[in-house]
Coordinates of C-alpha atoms (C1' of nucleotides) in Angstrom, one line a residue:
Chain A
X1 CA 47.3 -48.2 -84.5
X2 CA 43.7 -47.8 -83.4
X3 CA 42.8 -47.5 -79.4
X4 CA 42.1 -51.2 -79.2
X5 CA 45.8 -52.2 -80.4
X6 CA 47.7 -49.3 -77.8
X7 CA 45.0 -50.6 -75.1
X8 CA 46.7 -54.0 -75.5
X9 CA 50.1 -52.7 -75.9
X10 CA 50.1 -50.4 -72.8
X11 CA 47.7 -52.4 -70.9
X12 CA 45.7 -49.5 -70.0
X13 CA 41.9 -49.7 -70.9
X14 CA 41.0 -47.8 -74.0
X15 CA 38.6 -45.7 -71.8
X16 CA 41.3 -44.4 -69.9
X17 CA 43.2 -43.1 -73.1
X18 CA 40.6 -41.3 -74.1
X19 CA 40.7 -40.0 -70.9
X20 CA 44.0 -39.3 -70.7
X21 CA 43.4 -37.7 -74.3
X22 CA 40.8 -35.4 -72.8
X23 CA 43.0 -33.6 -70.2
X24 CA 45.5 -33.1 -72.8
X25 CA 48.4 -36.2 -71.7
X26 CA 48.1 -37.5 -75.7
X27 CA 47.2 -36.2 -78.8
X28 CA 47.0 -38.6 -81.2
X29 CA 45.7 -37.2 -84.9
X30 CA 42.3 -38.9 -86.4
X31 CA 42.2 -41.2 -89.2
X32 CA 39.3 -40.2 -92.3
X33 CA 36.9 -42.3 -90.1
X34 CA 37.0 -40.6 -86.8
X35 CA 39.2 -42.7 -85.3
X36 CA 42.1 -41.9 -83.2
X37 CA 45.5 -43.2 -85.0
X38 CA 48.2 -44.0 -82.5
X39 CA 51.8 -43.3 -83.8
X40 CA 54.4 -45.0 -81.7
X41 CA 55.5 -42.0 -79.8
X42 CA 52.1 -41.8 -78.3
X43 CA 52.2 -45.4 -77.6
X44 CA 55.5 -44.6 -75.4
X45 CA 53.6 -41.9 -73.7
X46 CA 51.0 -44.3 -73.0
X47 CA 53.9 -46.8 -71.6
X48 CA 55.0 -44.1 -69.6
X49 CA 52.1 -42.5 -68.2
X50 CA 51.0 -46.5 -66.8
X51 CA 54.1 -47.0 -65.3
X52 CA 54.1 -43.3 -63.7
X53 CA 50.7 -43.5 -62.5
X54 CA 51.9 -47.2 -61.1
X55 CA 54.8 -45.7 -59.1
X56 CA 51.5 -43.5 -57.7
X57 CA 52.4 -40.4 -59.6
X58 CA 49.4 -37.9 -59.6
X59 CA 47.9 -36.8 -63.0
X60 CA 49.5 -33.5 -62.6
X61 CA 52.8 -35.1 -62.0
X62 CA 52.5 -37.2 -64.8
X63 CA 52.4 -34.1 -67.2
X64 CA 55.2 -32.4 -65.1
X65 CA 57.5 -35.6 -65.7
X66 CA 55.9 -36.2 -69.2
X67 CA 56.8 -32.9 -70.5
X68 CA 60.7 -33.0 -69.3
X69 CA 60.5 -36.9 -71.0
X70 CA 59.4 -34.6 -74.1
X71 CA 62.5 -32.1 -73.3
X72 CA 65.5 -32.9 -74.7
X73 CA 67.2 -30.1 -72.9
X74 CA 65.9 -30.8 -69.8
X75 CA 67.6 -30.6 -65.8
X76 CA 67.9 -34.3 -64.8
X77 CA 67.5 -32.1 -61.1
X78 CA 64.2 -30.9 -62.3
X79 CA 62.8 -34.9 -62.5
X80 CA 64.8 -35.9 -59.1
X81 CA 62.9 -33.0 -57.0
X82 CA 59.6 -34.1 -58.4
X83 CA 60.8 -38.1 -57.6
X84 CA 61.9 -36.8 -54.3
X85 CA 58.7 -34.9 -53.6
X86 CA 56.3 -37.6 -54.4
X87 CA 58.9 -40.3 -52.0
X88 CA 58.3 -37.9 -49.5
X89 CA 54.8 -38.3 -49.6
X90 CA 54.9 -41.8 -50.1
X91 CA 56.4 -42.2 -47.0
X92 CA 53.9 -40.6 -45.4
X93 CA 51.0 -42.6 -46.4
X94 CA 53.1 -45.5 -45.2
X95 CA 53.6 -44.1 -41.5
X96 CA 50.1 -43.2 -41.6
X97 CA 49.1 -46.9 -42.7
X98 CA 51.8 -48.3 -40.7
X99 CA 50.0 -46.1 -37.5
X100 CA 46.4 -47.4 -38.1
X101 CA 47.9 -51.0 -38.5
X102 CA 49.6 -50.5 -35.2
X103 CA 46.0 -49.3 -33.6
X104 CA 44.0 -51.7 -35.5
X105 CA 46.0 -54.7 -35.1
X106 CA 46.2 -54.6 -30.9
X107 CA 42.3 -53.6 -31.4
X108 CA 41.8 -56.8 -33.2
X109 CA 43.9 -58.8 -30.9
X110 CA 41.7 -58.1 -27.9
X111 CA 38.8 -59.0 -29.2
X112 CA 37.7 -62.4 -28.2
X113 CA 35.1 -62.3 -31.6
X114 CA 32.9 -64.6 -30.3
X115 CA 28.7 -64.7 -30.0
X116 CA 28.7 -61.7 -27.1
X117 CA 28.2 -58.1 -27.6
X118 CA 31.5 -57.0 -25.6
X119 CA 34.2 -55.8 -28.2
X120 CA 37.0 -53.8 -27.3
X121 CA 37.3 -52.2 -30.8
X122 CA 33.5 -50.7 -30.1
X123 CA 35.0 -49.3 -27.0
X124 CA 38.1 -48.0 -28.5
X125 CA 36.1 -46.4 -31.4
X126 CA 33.4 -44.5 -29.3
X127 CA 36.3 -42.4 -27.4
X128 CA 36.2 -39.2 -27.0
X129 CA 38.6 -37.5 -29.7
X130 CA 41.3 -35.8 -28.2
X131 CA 40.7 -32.0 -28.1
X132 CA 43.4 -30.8 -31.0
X133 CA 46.4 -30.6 -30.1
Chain B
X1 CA 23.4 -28.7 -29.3
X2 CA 23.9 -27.0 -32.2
X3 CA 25.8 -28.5 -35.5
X4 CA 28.9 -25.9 -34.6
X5 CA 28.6 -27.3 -31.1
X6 CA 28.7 -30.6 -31.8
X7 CA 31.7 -29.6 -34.7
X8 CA 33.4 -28.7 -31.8
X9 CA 33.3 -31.5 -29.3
X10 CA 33.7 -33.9 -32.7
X11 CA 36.6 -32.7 -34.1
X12 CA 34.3 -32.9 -37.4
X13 CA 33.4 -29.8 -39.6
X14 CA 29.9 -28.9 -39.8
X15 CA 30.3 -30.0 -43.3
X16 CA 31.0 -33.2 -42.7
X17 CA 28.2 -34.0 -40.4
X18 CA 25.4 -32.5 -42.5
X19 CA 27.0 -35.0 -44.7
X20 CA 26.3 -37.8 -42.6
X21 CA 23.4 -37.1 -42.1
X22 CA 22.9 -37.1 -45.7
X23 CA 23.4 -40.5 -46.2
X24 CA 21.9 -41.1 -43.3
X25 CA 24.7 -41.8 -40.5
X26 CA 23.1 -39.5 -37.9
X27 CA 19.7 -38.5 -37.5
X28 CA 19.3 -34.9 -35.2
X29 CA 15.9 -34.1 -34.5
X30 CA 14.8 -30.3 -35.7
X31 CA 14.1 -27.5 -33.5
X32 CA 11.1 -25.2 -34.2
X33 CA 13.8 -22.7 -36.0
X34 CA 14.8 -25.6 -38.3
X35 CA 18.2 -25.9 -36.5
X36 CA 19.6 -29.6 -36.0
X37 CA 19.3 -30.5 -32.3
X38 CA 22.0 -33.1 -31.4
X39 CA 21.4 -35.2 -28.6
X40 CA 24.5 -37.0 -26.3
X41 CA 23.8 -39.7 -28.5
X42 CA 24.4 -38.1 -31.8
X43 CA 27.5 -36.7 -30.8
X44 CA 28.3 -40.2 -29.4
X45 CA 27.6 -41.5 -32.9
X46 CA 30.0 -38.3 -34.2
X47 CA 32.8 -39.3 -32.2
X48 CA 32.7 -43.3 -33.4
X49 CA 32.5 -42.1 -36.6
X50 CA 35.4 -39.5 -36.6
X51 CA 37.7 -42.1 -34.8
X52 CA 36.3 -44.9 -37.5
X53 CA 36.9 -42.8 -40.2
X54 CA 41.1 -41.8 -38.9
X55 CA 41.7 -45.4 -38.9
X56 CA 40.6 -45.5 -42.6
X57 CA 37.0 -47.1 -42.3
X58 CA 35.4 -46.8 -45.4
X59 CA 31.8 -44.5 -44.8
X60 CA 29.8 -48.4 -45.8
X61 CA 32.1 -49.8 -43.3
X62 CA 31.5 -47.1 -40.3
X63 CA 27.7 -47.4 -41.0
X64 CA 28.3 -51.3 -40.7
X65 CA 30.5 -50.6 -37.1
X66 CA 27.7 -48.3 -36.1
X67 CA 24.6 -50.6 -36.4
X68 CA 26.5 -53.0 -34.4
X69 CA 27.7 -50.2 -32.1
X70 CA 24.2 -49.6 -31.4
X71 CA 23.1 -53.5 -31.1
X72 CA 23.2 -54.6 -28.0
X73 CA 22.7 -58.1 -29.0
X74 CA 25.8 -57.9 -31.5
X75 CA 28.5 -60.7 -31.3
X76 CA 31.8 -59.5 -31.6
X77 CA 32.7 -62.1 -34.2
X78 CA 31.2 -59.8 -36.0
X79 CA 33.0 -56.6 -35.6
X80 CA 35.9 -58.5 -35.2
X81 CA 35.8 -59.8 -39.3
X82 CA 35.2 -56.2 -40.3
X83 CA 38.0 -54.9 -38.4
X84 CA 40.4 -57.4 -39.7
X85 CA 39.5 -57.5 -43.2
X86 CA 39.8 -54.0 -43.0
X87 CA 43.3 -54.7 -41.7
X88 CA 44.2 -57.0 -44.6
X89 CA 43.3 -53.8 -46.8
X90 CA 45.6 -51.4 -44.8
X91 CA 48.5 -54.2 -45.4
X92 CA 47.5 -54.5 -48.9
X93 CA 47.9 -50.7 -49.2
X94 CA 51.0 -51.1 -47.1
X95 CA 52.4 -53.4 -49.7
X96 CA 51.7 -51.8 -52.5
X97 CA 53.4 -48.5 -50.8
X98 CA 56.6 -50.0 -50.0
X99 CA 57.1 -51.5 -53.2
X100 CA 56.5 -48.0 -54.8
X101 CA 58.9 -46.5 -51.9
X102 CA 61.6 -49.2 -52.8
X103 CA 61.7 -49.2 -56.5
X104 CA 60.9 -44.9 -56.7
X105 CA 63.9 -45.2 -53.5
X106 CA 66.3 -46.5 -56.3
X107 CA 65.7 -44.5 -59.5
X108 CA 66.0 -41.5 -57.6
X109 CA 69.6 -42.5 -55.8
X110 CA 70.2 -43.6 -59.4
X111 CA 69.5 -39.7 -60.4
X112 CA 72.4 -37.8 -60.5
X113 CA 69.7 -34.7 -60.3
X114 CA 72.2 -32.0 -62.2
X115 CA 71.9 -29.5 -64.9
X116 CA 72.6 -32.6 -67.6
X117 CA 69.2 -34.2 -69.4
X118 CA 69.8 -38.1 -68.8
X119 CA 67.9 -39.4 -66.4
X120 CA 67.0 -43.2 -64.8
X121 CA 63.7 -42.3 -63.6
X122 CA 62.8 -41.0 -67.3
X123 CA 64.3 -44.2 -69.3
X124 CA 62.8 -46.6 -66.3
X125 CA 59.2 -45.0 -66.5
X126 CA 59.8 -45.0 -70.6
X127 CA 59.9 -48.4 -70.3
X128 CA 57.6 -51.6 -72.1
X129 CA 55.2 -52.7 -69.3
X130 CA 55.4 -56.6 -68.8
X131 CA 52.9 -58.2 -70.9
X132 CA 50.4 -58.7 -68.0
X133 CA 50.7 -62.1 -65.9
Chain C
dA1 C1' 17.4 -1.5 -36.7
dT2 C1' 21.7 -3.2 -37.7
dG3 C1' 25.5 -6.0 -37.6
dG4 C1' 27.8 -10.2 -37.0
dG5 C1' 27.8 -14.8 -36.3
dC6 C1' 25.3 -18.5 -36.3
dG7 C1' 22.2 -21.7 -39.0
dT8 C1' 19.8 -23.6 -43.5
dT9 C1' 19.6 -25.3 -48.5
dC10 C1' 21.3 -26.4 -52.9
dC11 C1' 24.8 -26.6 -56.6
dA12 C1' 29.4 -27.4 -58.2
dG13 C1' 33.8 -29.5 -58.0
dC14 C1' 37.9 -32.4 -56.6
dA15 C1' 40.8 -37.2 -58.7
dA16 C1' 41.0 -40.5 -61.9
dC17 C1' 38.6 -43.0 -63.8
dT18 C1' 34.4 -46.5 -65.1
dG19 C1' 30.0 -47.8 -66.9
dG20 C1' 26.5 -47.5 -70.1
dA21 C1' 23.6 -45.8 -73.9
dA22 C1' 23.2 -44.6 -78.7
dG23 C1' 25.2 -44.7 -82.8
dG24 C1' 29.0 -45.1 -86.8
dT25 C1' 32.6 -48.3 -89.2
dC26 C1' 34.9 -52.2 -90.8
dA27 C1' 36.1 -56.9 -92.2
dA28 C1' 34.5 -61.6 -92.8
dG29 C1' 31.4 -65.0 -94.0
dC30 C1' 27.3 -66.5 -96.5
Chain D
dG1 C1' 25.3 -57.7 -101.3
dC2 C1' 23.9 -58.2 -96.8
dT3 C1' 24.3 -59.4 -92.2
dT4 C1' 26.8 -60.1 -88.1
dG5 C1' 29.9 -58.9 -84.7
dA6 C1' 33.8 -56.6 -83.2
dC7 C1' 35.4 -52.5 -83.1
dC8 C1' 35.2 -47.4 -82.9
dT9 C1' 32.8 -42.7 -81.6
dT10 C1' 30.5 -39.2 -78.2
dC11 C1' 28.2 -37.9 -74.2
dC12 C1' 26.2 -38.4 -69.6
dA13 C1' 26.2 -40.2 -65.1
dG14 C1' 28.3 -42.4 -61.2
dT15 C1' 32.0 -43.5 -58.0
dT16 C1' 34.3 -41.8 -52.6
dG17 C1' 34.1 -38.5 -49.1
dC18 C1' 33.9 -34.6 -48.7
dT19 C1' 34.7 -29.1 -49.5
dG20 C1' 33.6 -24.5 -51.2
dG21 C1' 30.4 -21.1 -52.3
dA22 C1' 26.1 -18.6 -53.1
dA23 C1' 21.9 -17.1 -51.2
dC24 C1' 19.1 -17.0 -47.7
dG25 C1' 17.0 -17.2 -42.6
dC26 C1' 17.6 -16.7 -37.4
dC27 C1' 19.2 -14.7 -33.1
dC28 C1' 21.4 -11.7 -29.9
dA29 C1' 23.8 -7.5 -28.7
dT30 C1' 24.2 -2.8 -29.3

DNA sequence: ATGGGCGTTCCAGCAACTGGAAGGTCAAGC
DNA sequence: GCTTGACCTTCCAGTTGCTGGAACGCCCAT
């Protein structure tokens, strides 16, 4: 399979498998023309680095979870912490979301948006920081 | 003031507001030494931009906030549909997030996370993307 | 005069791609 | 057999928002 054919197949543009092919995640052999030649493993690699990186999986983590998929005598425990340790940090972009949301949504509320200057989310914006805590 | 004056009182690092300046977000006047000389109004400007920033202002966004900030013949309207487009992209985020969180949530319970190679999270992110939609 | 603690500039790098230029290859149609 | 167009290749630059470091200048106290 050329790059066009797994760029269909994994959905990820062909530029990005190159990419990925460049930091070592694939390493597809070349054809007599140059050209990569997918076998079908590396198309599951491909498959399973889009879906990784979909579930928000760093690049690192994707060869940490790549390279036990690869391990056939691998620790299911040694996949869970890096699940568990990326949930975690999900979570906390979500409270920090959730937190500006909060902020941003009562800021919006009071402001009457209309044609004069006076905008409560100005006001709220030029505050003094508070001095760490 | 000087930039590790202003740092201070911002809550920025000095860094970060030679960066501004940079692309042209603050504008501190030069002492005979060379030395940035920030004015109330800079660190004004500092503090509205620190404070844009935590609530997830993009830089083109907080330059956008500022030129209004400084308008006195703004209409709110107009802050107001930055602010809440900006708020449709933190519940966009938020979306995307939880979805993560909820299907991540599952594989890992689904883990039984032991010495033993089988693992849900490896045979779900092994799997076929949908053919796209 | 010397030391430390400021300040300055510029250059490089992070993540994870994405775009574009310049060129090589292949298969189909005439 | 030649052209056309779709594919493939490499390499370089840019994105966002900083951050680190080198190499240097300035200022104040001892």
């Amino acid at each position: 399979m050329n790059i066009g054919d797994v760029a269909t197949l994994s959905g990820l543009p062909a530029k990005t498998i190159r990419y990925y092919e460049d930091i070592g995640l694939v390493r597809p052999p070349r054809g007599p023309n140059g050209y990569r030649r997918f076998r079908e493993s590396d198309l599951h690699k491909l498959n399973f680095l889009g879906r990784a990186r979909s579930l928000g999986f760093s690049i690192e983590e994707c060869r940490g979870l790549l390279a036990l998929y690869e391990d056939e005598g691998r620790a299911s425990a040694d996949v869970k912490r890096i699940a568990r340790d990326h949930l975690r940090e999900i979570d906390r972009k979500i409270d920090e979301l959730a937190e500006m949301r909060r902020t941003l949504g009562e800021l919006v509320e009071a402001c009457s948006g209309d044609h004069r200057p006076n905008c409560p989310i100005l006001t709220d914006l030029a505050r003094m920081p508070k001095p760490r805590c």
